[in-house]
PDB file of C-alpha atoms in Angstrom:
ATOM      1  CA  MET M 140     281.081  85.563 254.297  1.00 91.00           C
ATOM      2  CA  ILE M 141     284.664  84.312 254.007  1.00 96.00           C
ATOM      3  CA  GLU M 142     287.565  86.596 254.836  1.00 97.00           C
ATOM      4  CA  PHE M 143     291.269  85.937 254.327  1.00 97.00           C
ATOM      5  CA  ARG M 144     293.419  88.078 256.651  1.00 96.00           C
ATOM      6  CA  ASP M 145     297.115  88.151 255.785  1.00 97.00           C
ATOM      7  CA  VAL M 146     297.132  84.395 255.173  1.00 97.00           C
ATOM      8  CA  SER M 147     300.462  82.780 254.328  1.00 96.00           C
ATOM      9  CA  LYS M 148     301.546  79.171 253.883  1.00 96.00           C
ATOM     10  CA  THR M 149     305.076  77.791 253.795  1.00 95.00           C
ATOM     11  CA  TYR M 150     305.489  74.024 253.667  1.00 93.00           C
ATOM     12  CA  THR M 151     307.962  72.272 255.935  1.00 91.00           C
ATOM     13  CA  GLY M 152     311.405  72.064 254.339  1.00 89.00           C
ATOM     14  CA  SER M 153     310.807  75.037 252.046  1.00 88.00           C
ATOM     15  CA  SER M 154     312.048  78.578 252.542  1.00 86.00           C
ATOM     16  CA  ARG M 155     309.598  80.110 250.065  1.00 91.00           C
ATOM     17  CA  PRO M 156     305.904  80.585 250.791  1.00 94.00           C
ATOM     18  CA  VAL M 157     303.301  79.005 248.532  1.00 95.00           C
ATOM     19  CA  VAL M 158     300.814  81.689 249.614  1.00 96.00           C
ATOM     20  CA  LYS M 159     301.913  85.077 250.922  1.00 95.00           C
ATOM     21  CA  ASP M 160     299.908  87.693 252.846  1.00 96.00           C
ATOM     22  CA  LEU M 161     296.644  86.863 251.110  1.00 96.00           C
ATOM     23  CA  SER M 162     293.784  89.196 252.073  1.00 96.00           C
ATOM     24  CA  PHE M 163     290.335  89.435 250.462  1.00 97.00           C
ATOM     25  CA  GLU M 164     286.638  88.928 251.236  1.00 96.00           C
ATOM     26  CA  VAL M 165     284.032  86.705 249.602  1.00 96.00           C
ATOM     27  CA  LEU M 166     280.570  88.083 250.285  1.00 96.00           C
ATOM     28  CA  ASP M 167     277.535  85.965 251.084  1.00 94.00           C
ATOM     29  CA  GLY M 168     276.151  84.317 247.949  1.00 94.00           C
ATOM     30  CA  GLU M 169     279.119  85.197 245.722  1.00 95.00           C
ATOM     31  CA  ILE M 170     281.256  82.945 243.556  1.00 95.00           C
ATOM     32  CA  CYS M 171     284.919  83.860 244.031  1.00 96.00           C
ATOM     33  CA  VAL M 172     287.225  82.269 241.478  1.00 96.00           C
ATOM     34  CA  LEU M 173     290.907  81.738 242.263  1.00 96.00           C
ATOM     35  CA  VAL M 174     292.923  81.686 239.049  1.00 94.00           C
ATOM     36  CA  GLY M 175     296.560  81.925 238.068  1.00 91.00           C
ATOM     37  CA  PRO M 176     299.487  79.955 236.623  1.00 89.00           C
ATOM     38  CA  SER M 177     300.510  76.533 237.925  1.00 87.00           C
ATOM     39  CA  GLY M 178     302.098  76.653 241.349  1.00 87.00           C
ATOM     40  CA  CYS M 179     300.576  79.995 242.374  1.00 92.00           C
ATOM     41  CA  GLY M 180     298.819  78.572 245.449  1.00 93.00           C
ATOM     42  CA  LYS M 181     295.212  78.447 244.182  1.00 94.00           C
ATOM     43  CA  THR M 182     294.316  75.027 245.570  1.00 93.00           C
ATOM     44  CA  THR M 183     296.357  75.581 248.731  1.00 95.00           C
ATOM     45  CA  SER M 184     294.402  78.788 249.400  1.00 96.00           C
ATOM     46  CA  MET M 185     291.066  77.055 248.880  1.00 95.00           C
ATOM     47  CA  ARG M 186     291.995  74.063 251.065  1.00 95.00           C
ATOM     48  CA  MET M 187     292.888  76.371 253.927  1.00 96.00           C
ATOM     49  CA  VAL M 188     289.212  77.380 254.116  1.00 96.00           C
ATOM     50  CA  ASN M 189     288.129  73.905 255.308  1.00 94.00           C
ATOM     51  CA  ARG M 190     291.478  73.232 256.994  1.00 95.00           C
ATOM     52  CA  LEU M 191     292.603  70.416 254.767  1.00 94.00           C
ATOM     53  CA  ILE M 192     295.717  72.598 254.914  1.00 95.00           C
ATOM     54  CA  GLU M 193     296.516  74.801 257.908  1.00 95.00           C
ATOM     55  CA  PRO M 194     297.949  78.288 257.288  1.00 95.00           C
ATOM     56  CA  SER M 195     301.404  79.145 258.591  1.00 95.00           C
ATOM     57  CA  SER M 196     300.209  82.619 259.588  1.00 96.00           C
ATOM     58  CA  GLY M 197     297.171  84.844 259.324  1.00 96.00           C
ATOM     59  CA  GLU M 198     293.595  83.657 259.708  1.00 96.00           C
ATOM     60  CA  ILE M 199     290.474  82.822 257.744  1.00 97.00           C
ATOM     61  CA  LEU M 200     287.150  84.018 259.111  1.00 96.00           C
ATOM     62  CA  ILE M 201     283.745  82.548 258.290  1.00 95.00           C
ATOM     63  CA  ASP M 202     280.902  84.911 259.189  1.00 92.00           C
ATOM     64  CA  GLY M 203     283.320  86.785 261.418  1.00 93.00           C
ATOM     65  CA  GLU M 204     284.522  83.725 263.351  1.00 94.00           C
ATOM     66  CA  PRO M 205     287.943  82.087 262.830  1.00 95.00           C
ATOM     67  CA  ASN M 206     287.617  78.759 261.038  1.00 95.00           C
ATOM     68  CA  THR M 207     289.604  77.290 263.939  1.00 94.00           C
ATOM     69  CA  ALA M 208     286.675  77.962 266.320  1.00 93.00           C
ATOM     70  CA  MET M 209     285.438  74.383 265.785  1.00 90.00           C
ATOM     71  CA  SER M 210     287.107  71.090 265.026  1.00 92.00           C
ATOM     72  CA  ALA M 211     288.255  70.459 261.461  1.00 92.00           C
ATOM     73  CA  THR M 212     285.766  67.574 261.178  1.00 89.00           C
ATOM     74  CA  GLN M 213     282.816  69.735 262.226  1.00 88.00           C
ATOM     75  CA  LEU M 214     283.952  72.481 259.865  1.00 91.00           C
ATOM     76  CA  ARG M 215     284.202  70.157 256.859  1.00 89.00           C
ATOM     77  CA  ARG M 216     280.706  68.814 257.418  1.00 83.00           C
ATOM     78  CA  ARG M 217     279.426  72.381 257.019  1.00 86.00           C
ATOM     79  CA  ILE M 218     281.331  73.022 253.785  1.00 91.00           C
ATOM     80  CA  GLY M 219     280.582  71.298 250.475  1.00 88.00           C
ATOM     81  CA  TYR M 220     283.598  70.095 248.511  1.00 87.00           C
ATOM     82  CA  ALA M 221     283.627  69.213 244.797  1.00 83.00           C
ATOM     83  CA  ILE M 222     286.828  68.284 242.963  1.00 80.00           C
ATOM     84  CA  GLN M 223     287.902  67.390 239.431  1.00 72.00           C
ATOM     85  CA  GLN M 224     288.565  63.747 240.322  1.00 69.00           C
ATOM     86  CA  ILE M 225     285.018  63.528 241.757  1.00 67.00           C
ATOM     87  CA  GLY M 226     285.851  60.630 244.100  1.00 77.00           C
ATOM     88  CA  LEU M 227     282.480  58.862 243.988  1.00 85.00           C
ATOM     89  CA  PHE M 228     282.413  55.577 245.903  1.00 88.00           C
ATOM     90  CA  PRO M 229     282.332  52.971 243.084  1.00 90.00           C
ATOM     91  CA  HIS M 230     280.450  50.258 245.006  1.00 93.00           C
ATOM     92  CA  ARG M 231     277.735  52.584 246.351  1.00 92.00           C
ATOM     93  CA  THR M 232     274.701  53.733 244.393  1.00 94.00           C
ATOM     94  CA  ILE M 233     274.306  57.310 243.243  1.00 95.00           C
ATOM     95  CA  ALA M 234     271.729  57.853 246.004  1.00 94.00           C
ATOM     96  CA  ASP M 235     274.095  56.477 248.648  1.00 93.00           C
ATOM     97  CA  ASN M 236     276.950  58.642 247.334  1.00 92.00           C
ATOM     98  CA  ILE M 237     274.869  61.806 247.597  1.00 92.00           C
ATOM     99  CA  ALA M 238     273.602  60.765 251.047  1.00 91.00           C
ATOM    100  CA  THR M 239     277.104  60.462 252.531  1.00 88.00           C
ATOM    101  CA  VAL M 240     277.253  63.703 254.553  1.00 85.00           C
ATOM    102  CA  PRO M 241     273.555  63.860 255.533  1.00 89.00           C
ATOM    103  CA  GLY M 242     273.994  60.351 256.940  1.00 88.00           C
ATOM    104  CA  LEU M 243     277.088  61.383 258.882  1.00 85.00           C
ATOM    105  CA  VAL M 244     275.320  64.346 260.493  1.00 82.00           C
ATOM    106  CA  GLY M 245     272.333  62.233 261.531  1.00 87.00           C
ATOM    107  CA  TRP M 246     269.543  63.144 259.120  1.00 90.00           C
ATOM    108  CA  GLU M 247     266.479  60.871 259.188  1.00 92.00           C
ATOM    109  CA  LYS M 248     266.144  58.397 256.323  1.00 92.00           C
ATOM    110  CA  ALA M 249     263.024  60.028 254.841  1.00 93.00           C
ATOM    111  CA  ARG M 250     264.698  63.442 254.824  1.00 93.00           C
ATOM    112  CA  ILE M 251     267.788  62.002 253.122  1.00 93.00           C
ATOM    113  CA  THR M 252     265.690  60.279 250.441  1.00 93.00           C
ATOM    114  CA  ALA M 253     263.795  63.491 249.701  1.00 93.00           C
ATOM    115  CA  ARG M 254     267.039  65.482 249.556  1.00 92.00           C
ATOM    116  CA  VAL M 255     268.681  63.003 247.162  1.00 93.00           C
ATOM    117  CA  ASP M 256     265.741  63.220 244.755  1.00 93.00           C
ATOM    118  CA  GLU M 257     265.618  67.012 245.032  1.00 90.00           C
ATOM    119  CA  LEU M 258     269.319  67.312 244.187  1.00 90.00           C
ATOM    120  CA  LEU M 259     269.209  64.857 241.296  1.00 92.00           C
ATOM    121  CA  GLU M 260     266.408  66.931 239.760  1.00 89.00           C
ATOM    122  CA  LEU M 261     268.363  70.128 240.432  1.00 85.00           C
ATOM    123  CA  VAL M 262     271.434  68.875 238.533  1.00 85.00           C
ATOM    124  CA  GLY M 263     269.322  67.570 235.657  1.00 85.00           C
ATOM    125  CA  LEU M 264     269.264  63.821 236.403  1.00 90.00           C
ATOM    126  CA  ASP M 265     265.936  61.984 236.692  1.00 93.00           C
ATOM    127  CA  PRO M 266     265.813  60.452 240.198  1.00 93.00           C
ATOM    128  CA  GLU M 267     263.829  57.421 239.042  1.00 93.00           C
ATOM    129  CA  GLN M 268     266.431  56.686 236.390  1.00 93.00           C
ATOM    130  CA  TYR M 269     269.656  57.464 238.262  1.00 94.00           C
ATOM    131  CA  ARG M 270     269.317  57.022 242.027  1.00 90.00           C
ATOM    132  CA  GLY M 271     269.889  53.257 241.902  1.00 93.00           C
ATOM    133  CA  ARG M 272     272.730  53.298 239.396  1.00 93.00           C
ATOM    134  CA  TYR M 273     276.441  52.994 240.147  1.00 94.00           C
ATOM    135  CA  PRO M 274     279.133  55.529 239.115  1.00 91.00           C
ATOM    136  CA  ALA M 275     280.563  53.250 236.391  1.00 91.00           C
ATOM    137  CA  GLU M 276     277.177  53.332 234.641  1.00 93.00           C
ATOM    138  CA  LEU M 277     277.326  57.133 234.216  1.00 91.00           C
ATOM    139  CA  SER M 278     279.178  59.300 231.713  1.00 87.00           C
ATOM    140  CA  GLY M 279     281.901  61.664 232.903  1.00 84.00           C
ATOM    141  CA  GLY M 280     279.546  64.635 232.739  1.00 84.00           C
ATOM    142  CA  GLN M 281     276.871  62.791 234.721  1.00 88.00           C
ATOM    143  CA  GLN M 282     279.438  61.832 237.364  1.00 88.00           C
ATOM    144  CA  GLN M 283     280.456  65.489 237.659  1.00 85.00           C
ATOM    145  CA  ARG M 284     276.800  66.389 238.254  1.00 87.00           C
ATOM    146  CA  VAL M 285     276.571  63.779 240.990  1.00 89.00           C
ATOM    147  CA  GLY M 286     279.774  65.155 242.531  1.00 87.00           C
ATOM    148  CA  VAL M 287     278.231  68.633 242.675  1.00 86.00           C
ATOM    149  CA  ALA M 288     274.986  67.192 244.109  1.00 88.00           C
ATOM    150  CA  ARG M 289     276.962  65.377 246.814  1.00 88.00           C
ATOM    151  CA  ALA M 290     278.764  68.602 247.718  1.00 86.00           C
ATOM    152  CA  MET M 291     275.376  70.302 248.199  1.00 86.00           C
ATOM    153  CA  ALA M 292     273.703  67.397 249.999  1.00 87.00           C
ATOM    154  CA  ALA M 293     273.637  68.705 253.572  1.00 84.00           C
ATOM    155  CA  ASP M 294     272.757  72.197 252.314  1.00 84.00           C
ATOM    156  CA  PRO M 295     276.088  73.778 253.332  1.00 88.00           C
ATOM    157  CA  PRO M 296     276.286  77.582 253.224  1.00 90.00           C
ATOM    158  CA  ILE M 297     279.780  77.372 251.678  1.00 92.00           C
ATOM    159  CA  MET M 298     281.080  75.277 248.792  1.00 91.00           C
ATOM    160  CA  LEU M 299     284.665  74.725 247.676  1.00 93.00           C
ATOM    161  CA  MET M 300     285.115  73.651 244.050  1.00 91.00           C
ATOM    162  CA  ASP M 301     288.517  72.617 242.704  1.00 90.00           C
ATOM    163  CA  GLU M 302     288.458  72.382 238.887  1.00 88.00           C
ATOM    164  CA  PRO M 303     285.046  70.659 239.227  1.00 83.00           C
ATOM    165  CA  PHE M 304     284.389  70.527 235.467  1.00 82.00           C
ATOM    166  CA  GLY M 305     287.965  69.971 234.325  1.00 77.00           C
ATOM    167  CA  ALA M 306     287.802  66.243 233.579  1.00 69.00           C
ATOM    168  CA  VAL M 307     285.232  66.378 230.766  1.00 74.00           C
ATOM    169  CA  ASP M 308     285.242  67.437 227.128  1.00 80.00           C
ATOM    170  CA  PRO M 309     284.804  71.161 226.263  1.00 81.00           C
ATOM    171  CA  ILE M 310     281.161  70.883 225.129  1.00 80.00           C
ATOM    172  CA  THR M 311     280.127  69.015 228.278  1.00 79.00           C
ATOM    173  CA  ARG M 312     282.150  71.464 230.352  1.00 82.00           C
ATOM    174  CA  HIS M 313     280.255  74.461 228.944  1.00 83.00           C
ATOM    175  CA  ARG M 314     276.948  72.724 229.627  1.00 81.00           C
ATOM    176  CA  LEU M 315     277.960  71.947 233.208  1.00 83.00           C
ATOM    177  CA  GLN M 316     279.053  75.548 233.744  1.00 87.00           C
ATOM    178  CA  ASP M 317     275.727  76.842 232.431  1.00 85.00           C
ATOM    179  CA  GLU M 318     273.798  74.339 234.546  1.00 84.00           C
ATOM    180  CA  PHE M 319     275.688  75.261 237.687  1.00 86.00           C
ATOM    181  CA  LEU M 320     275.174  78.995 237.136  1.00 88.00           C
ATOM    182  CA  ARG M 321     271.453  78.263 236.766  1.00 85.00           C
ATOM    183  CA  ILE M 322     271.494  76.303 240.030  1.00 85.00           C
ATOM    184  CA  GLN M 323     273.425  79.065 241.800  1.00 89.00           C
ATOM    185  CA  GLN M 324     270.635  81.517 240.922  1.00 87.00           C
ATOM    186  CA  GLU M 325     268.392  79.339 243.098  1.00 84.00           C
ATOM    187  CA  ILE M 326     270.690  78.256 245.924  1.00 85.00           C
ATOM    188  CA  LYS M 327     272.920  81.344 246.361  1.00 90.00           C
ATOM    189  CA  LYS M 328     275.816  79.539 248.051  1.00 91.00           C
ATOM    190  CA  THR M 329     279.071  81.266 248.942  1.00 95.00           C
ATOM    191  CA  ILE M 330     281.591  79.545 246.685  1.00 95.00           C
ATOM    192  CA  VAL M 331     285.365  79.479 246.331  1.00 96.00           C
ATOM    193  CA  PHE M 332     286.105  78.047 242.883  1.00 95.00           C
ATOM    194  CA  VAL M 333     289.583  77.117 241.622  1.00 94.00           C
ATOM    195  CA  THR M 334     290.477  76.998 237.926  1.00 92.00           C
ATOM    196  CA  HIS M 335     293.537  77.474 235.713  1.00 88.00           C
ATOM    197  CA  ASP M 336     291.307  78.738 232.876  1.00 86.00           C
ATOM    198  CA  ILE M 337     290.776  82.509 232.716  1.00 87.00           C
ATOM    199  CA  ASP M 338     287.758  82.073 230.409  1.00 85.00           C
ATOM    200  CA  GLU M 339     286.092  79.825 232.984  1.00 89.00           C
ATOM    201  CA  ALA M 340     286.960  82.343 235.714  1.00 90.00           C
ATOM    202  CA  ILE M 341     285.353  85.177 233.739  1.00 88.00           C
ATOM    203  CA  LYS M 342     282.221  83.138 233.079  1.00 88.00           C
ATOM    204  CA  MET M 343     281.758  81.707 236.576  1.00 91.00           C
ATOM    205  CA  GLY M 344     282.989  84.405 238.931  1.00 92.00           C
ATOM    206  CA  ASP M 345     281.233  87.282 240.643  1.00 93.00           C
ATOM    207  CA  LYS M 346     284.758  88.149 241.793  1.00 95.00           C
ATOM    208  CA  ILE M 347     288.114  86.898 240.517  1.00 95.00           C
ATOM    209  CA  ALA M 348     291.323  86.629 242.539  1.00 96.00           C
ATOM    210  CA  ILE M 349     294.287  86.475 240.156  1.00 95.00           C
ATOM    211  CA  LEU M 350     297.316  85.000 241.902  1.00 95.00           C
ATOM    212  CA  LYS M 351     300.879  85.078 240.669  1.00 93.00           C
ATOM    213  CA  GLU M 352     303.837  82.905 241.583  1.00 90.00           C
ATOM    214  CA  GLY M 353     304.432  82.747 245.312  1.00 90.00           C
ATOM    215  CA  GLY M 354     300.716  83.028 246.070  1.00 93.00           C
ATOM    216  CA  ILE M 355     300.684  86.814 245.830  1.00 95.00           C
ATOM    217  CA  LEU M 356     297.369  88.474 245.011  1.00 96.00           C
ATOM    218  CA  ALA M 357     297.805  90.407 241.763  1.00 95.00           C
ATOM    219  CA  GLN M 358     294.228  91.705 241.470  1.00 95.00           C
ATOM    220  CA  TYR M 359     290.875  91.051 243.110  1.00 96.00           C
ATOM    221  CA  ASP M 360     287.799  92.483 241.419  1.00 94.00           C
ATOM    222  CA  THR M 361     284.782  91.739 239.270  1.00 92.00           C
ATOM    223  CA  PRO M 362     285.413  90.140 235.865  1.00 89.00           C
ATOM    224  CA  GLU M 363     284.223  93.334 234.182  1.00 84.00           C
ATOM    225  CA  ASN M 364     286.678  95.543 236.067  1.00 87.00           C
ATOM    226  CA  ILE M 365     289.597  93.165 235.573  1.00 89.00           C
ATOM    227  CA  LEU M 366     288.967  93.069 231.827  1.00 84.00           C
ATOM    228  CA  ALA M 367     288.421  96.824 231.585  1.00 81.00           C
ATOM    229  CA  ALA M 368     291.297  97.891 233.839  1.00 85.00           C
ATOM    230  CA  PRO M 369     293.983  95.313 234.644  1.00 88.00           C
ATOM    231  CA  THR M 370     296.213  96.765 237.358  1.00 90.00           C
ATOM    232  CA  SER M 371     299.524  95.340 236.124  1.00 91.00           C
ATOM    233  CA  GLU M 372     301.283  93.960 233.086  1.00 90.00           C
ATOM    234  CA  PHE M 373     301.071  90.495 234.671  1.00 92.00           C
ATOM    235  CA  VAL M 374     297.263  90.680 234.909  1.00 91.00           C
ATOM    236  CA  SER M 375     296.954  92.100 231.403  1.00 87.00           C
ATOM    237  CA  SER M 376     299.137  89.318 230.006  1.00 87.00           C
ATOM    238  CA  PHE M 377     297.341  86.605 231.963  1.00 87.00           C
ATOM    239  CA  VAL M 378     293.892  87.794 230.877  1.00 84.00           C
ATOM    240  CA  GLY M 379     295.040  87.794 227.246  1.00 76.00           C
ATOM    241  CA  SER M 380     295.120  90.060 224.236  1.00 64.00           C
ATOM    242  CA  ASP M 381     291.482  89.262 223.379  1.00 70.00           C
ATOM    243  CA  ARG M 382     290.171  90.751 226.597  1.00 69.00           C
ATOM    244  CA  VAL M 383     287.951  93.210 224.726  1.00 71.00           C
ATOM    245  CA  LEU M 384     286.031  90.280 223.216  1.00 71.00           C
ATOM    246  CA  LYS M 385     285.942  88.577 226.608  1.00 75.00           C
ATOM    247  CA  ARG M 386     284.410  91.710 228.096  1.00 74.00           C
ATOM    248  CA  LEU M 387     281.797  91.780 225.356  1.00 78.00           C
ATOM    249  CA  SER M 388     280.846  88.218 226.315  1.00 78.00           C
ATOM    250  CA  LEU M 389     279.943  89.474 229.819  1.00 77.00           C
ATOM    251  CA  MET M 390     277.564  92.201 228.655  1.00 80.00           C
ATOM    252  CA  ARG M 391     274.025  91.589 227.436  1.00 84.00           C
ATOM    253  CA  VAL M 392     272.273  93.387 224.594  1.00 88.00           C
ATOM    254  CA  SER M 393     269.633  94.489 227.132  1.00 86.00           C
ATOM    255  CA  GLU M 394     272.278  96.603 228.910  1.00 85.00           C
ATOM    256  CA  MET M 395     272.863  98.808 225.849  1.00 86.00           C
ATOM    257  CA  ASP M 396     271.063 102.025 224.919  1.00 86.00           C
ATOM    258  CA  LEU M 397     269.013 100.765 222.002  1.00 87.00           C
ATOM    259  CA  GLU M 398     268.122 102.796 218.916  1.00 84.00           C
ATOM    260  CA  PRO M 399     264.582 103.141 217.479  1.00 81.00           C
ATOM    261  CA  ALA M 400     263.288 100.197 215.462  1.00 78.00           C
ATOM    262  CA  ASN M 401     261.852 102.170 212.529  1.00 74.00           C
ATOM    263  CA  GLY M 402     262.008 100.317 209.179  1.00 65.00           C
ATOM    264  CA  SER M 403     263.803  97.325 210.632  1.00 65.00           C
ATOM    265  CA  ASP M 404     261.664  94.401 209.474  1.00 68.00           C
ATOM    266  CA  THR M 405     264.481  92.872 207.424  1.00 79.00           C
ATOM    267  CA  LEU M 406     267.101  93.001 210.178  1.00 85.00           C
ATOM    268  CA  PRO M 407     268.347  89.843 211.948  1.00 86.00           C
ATOM    269  CA  ARG M 408     266.447  89.279 215.204  1.00 88.00           C
ATOM    270  CA  ILE M 409     268.589  89.238 218.340  1.00 90.00           C
ATOM    271  CA  ASP M 410     267.285  88.141 221.731  1.00 88.00           C
ATOM    272  CA  GLU M 411     267.892  90.825 224.392  1.00 87.00           C
ATOM    273  CA  ARG M 412     269.588  88.198 226.596  1.00 84.00           C
ATOM    274  CA  THR M 413     272.288  87.577 223.972  1.00 86.00           C
ATOM    275  CA  ASN M 414     275.776  88.735 224.951  1.00 84.00           C
ATOM    276  CA  LEU M 415     277.406  91.438 222.846  1.00 85.00           C
ATOM    277  CA  LYS M 416     280.058  89.105 221.452  1.00 82.00           C
ATOM    278  CA  ASP M 417     277.395  86.761 220.054  1.00 84.00           C
ATOM    279  CA  ALA M 418     275.235  89.658 218.860  1.00 86.00           C
ATOM    280  CA  LEU M 419     278.211  91.005 216.925  1.00 84.00           C
ATOM    281  CA  SER M 420     278.736  87.579 215.342  1.00 82.00           C
ATOM    282  CA  GLU M 421     275.055  87.367 214.349  1.00 84.00           C
ATOM    283  CA  MET M 422     275.082  90.770 212.639  1.00 84.00           C
ATOM    284  CA  ILE M 423     278.360  90.112 210.820  1.00 82.00           C
ATOM    285  CA  GLY M 424     277.118  86.674 209.761  1.00 81.00           C
ATOM    286  CA  ALA M 425     273.909  88.204 208.370  1.00 81.00           C
ATOM    287  CA  GLY M 426     275.798  90.980 206.581  1.00 82.00           C
ATOM    288  CA  ALA M 427     273.805  93.582 208.516  1.00 84.00           C
ATOM    289  CA  GLU M 428     275.004  96.787 210.200  1.00 86.00           C
ATOM    290  CA  ARG M 429     272.195  96.562 212.767  1.00 85.00           C
ATOM    291  CA  GLY M 430     270.103  93.926 214.516  1.00 89.00           C
ATOM    292  CA  LEU M 431     266.507  93.969 215.781  1.00 89.00           C
ATOM    293  CA  VAL M 432     266.452  93.402 219.537  1.00 89.00           C
ATOM    294  CA  VAL M 433     263.473  91.373 220.748  1.00 89.00           C
ATOM    295  CA  SER M 434     262.155  90.287 224.136  1.00 85.00           C
ATOM    296  CA  ASP M 435     259.915  87.387 225.161  1.00 78.00           C
ATOM    297  CA  ARG M 436     257.959  89.770 227.372  1.00 75.00           C
ATOM    298  CA  SER M 437     257.624  92.954 225.346  1.00 71.00           C
ATOM    299  CA  GLY M 438     258.336  92.051 221.723  1.00 82.00           C
ATOM    300  CA  VAL M 439     260.533  94.483 219.779  1.00 86.00           C
ATOM    301  CA  ARG M 440     262.788  96.555 222.043  1.00 84.00           C
ATOM    302  CA  GLY M 441     264.768  98.514 219.429  1.00 87.00           C
ATOM    303  CA  THR M 442     267.929  98.012 217.404  1.00 89.00           C
ATOM    304  CA  ILE M 443     271.609  97.637 218.126  1.00 89.00           C
ATOM    305  CA  SER M 444     274.403  98.414 215.674  1.00 87.00           C
ATOM    306  CA  ILE M 445     277.868  97.077 215.024  1.00 84.00           C
ATOM    307  CA  GLN M 446     279.118 100.635 215.474  1.00 85.00           C
ATOM    308  CA  GLN M 447     277.726 100.797 219.031  1.00 85.00           C
ATOM    309  CA  ILE M 448     279.635  97.660 219.968  1.00 81.00           C
ATOM    310  CA  LYS M 449     282.789  99.000 218.282  1.00 78.00           C
ATOM    311  CA  ASN M 450     282.471 102.251 220.231  1.00 80.00           C
ATOM    312  CA  LEU M 451     282.224 100.286 223.481  1.00 75.00           C
ATOM    313  CA  SER M 452     285.334  98.292 222.540  1.00 66.00           C
ATOM    314  CA  HIS M 453     287.236 101.483 221.750  1.00 60.00           C
ATOM    315  CA  ARG M 454     286.294 102.952 225.132  1.00 59.00           C
ATOM    316  CA  THR M 455     287.661  99.831 226.803  1.00 53.00           C
ATOM    317  CA  GLU M 456     290.967 100.194 224.982  1.00 53.00           C
ATOM    318  CA  ALA M 457     291.086 103.929 225.692  1.00 50.00           C
ATOM    319  CA  GLY M 458     290.626 103.197 229.406  1.00 49.00           C
ATOM    320  CA  ARG M 459     293.465 100.699 229.234  1.00 48.00           C
ATOM    321  CA  HIS M 460     295.848 103.324 227.890  1.00 47.00           C
ATOM    322  CA  GLY M 461     294.615 106.072 230.211  1.00 45.00           C
ATOM    323  CA  VAL M 462     293.028 108.136 227.461  1.00 38.00           C
TER     324      VAL M 462
END
């Protein structure tokens, strides 16, 4: 677990803090996304976790112990770090890049080799094909995957990720996001993830910390709660006017109370894992008021209607206005 306790940072020569009285907890195995406008202290906050930046006041605890309880070098070897610029060593092979931290902490060669191959498979790169290549021989998306693999190499309990998918095209970015969420289901790391993109924050985060100028915490909650009940005009504006649709993208068809499937053979078939936003698009595209919900395990589950999704959207808006 990571805990920020009244953490502030003011740089030398400035009278205004970049981060002010920041307090929140990231539970074990959660992805916490820091998001907000430029200059709100997102990256500064994240870098204080591994002491690339030292706070001016307050403290950061890791599993109940201050992160100053060990040297900065020891701390950083226990925390994975993936950034937008990747920073792969150009004259070292992919295998050698991934092996950097395990080598520094004294792993045996056989263990390092096995770990490199395991991680390449985990991020979707064939070890036989990629371990001996050099960074320049990989696409941007493949380099990002290697950067994530390197951050996980020594199996750190905590990972820091600063815009890790920001340097690639939108289609590749979505694929990398999906791939990483799949990996996280297996590895369950505690992750602090920085982005400027609220849509990425909603997709990636178990919790979202929305910061405003001056590094002040505007709201800290689950994506669902932030979308359903923003606590200020700033949060509402930052999340955007389409927040109802964004909330629908977080909810799966399987979470709805389905209606009976009588006489529904001609309806469009919708996988129960589909999010409500996409289910709505499928029904509208098919010109149907309802869709047949199906499951790989149990076949037909029932039906869902456009009206059900509309009713959910209306309840979200009613909650916003205190109705």
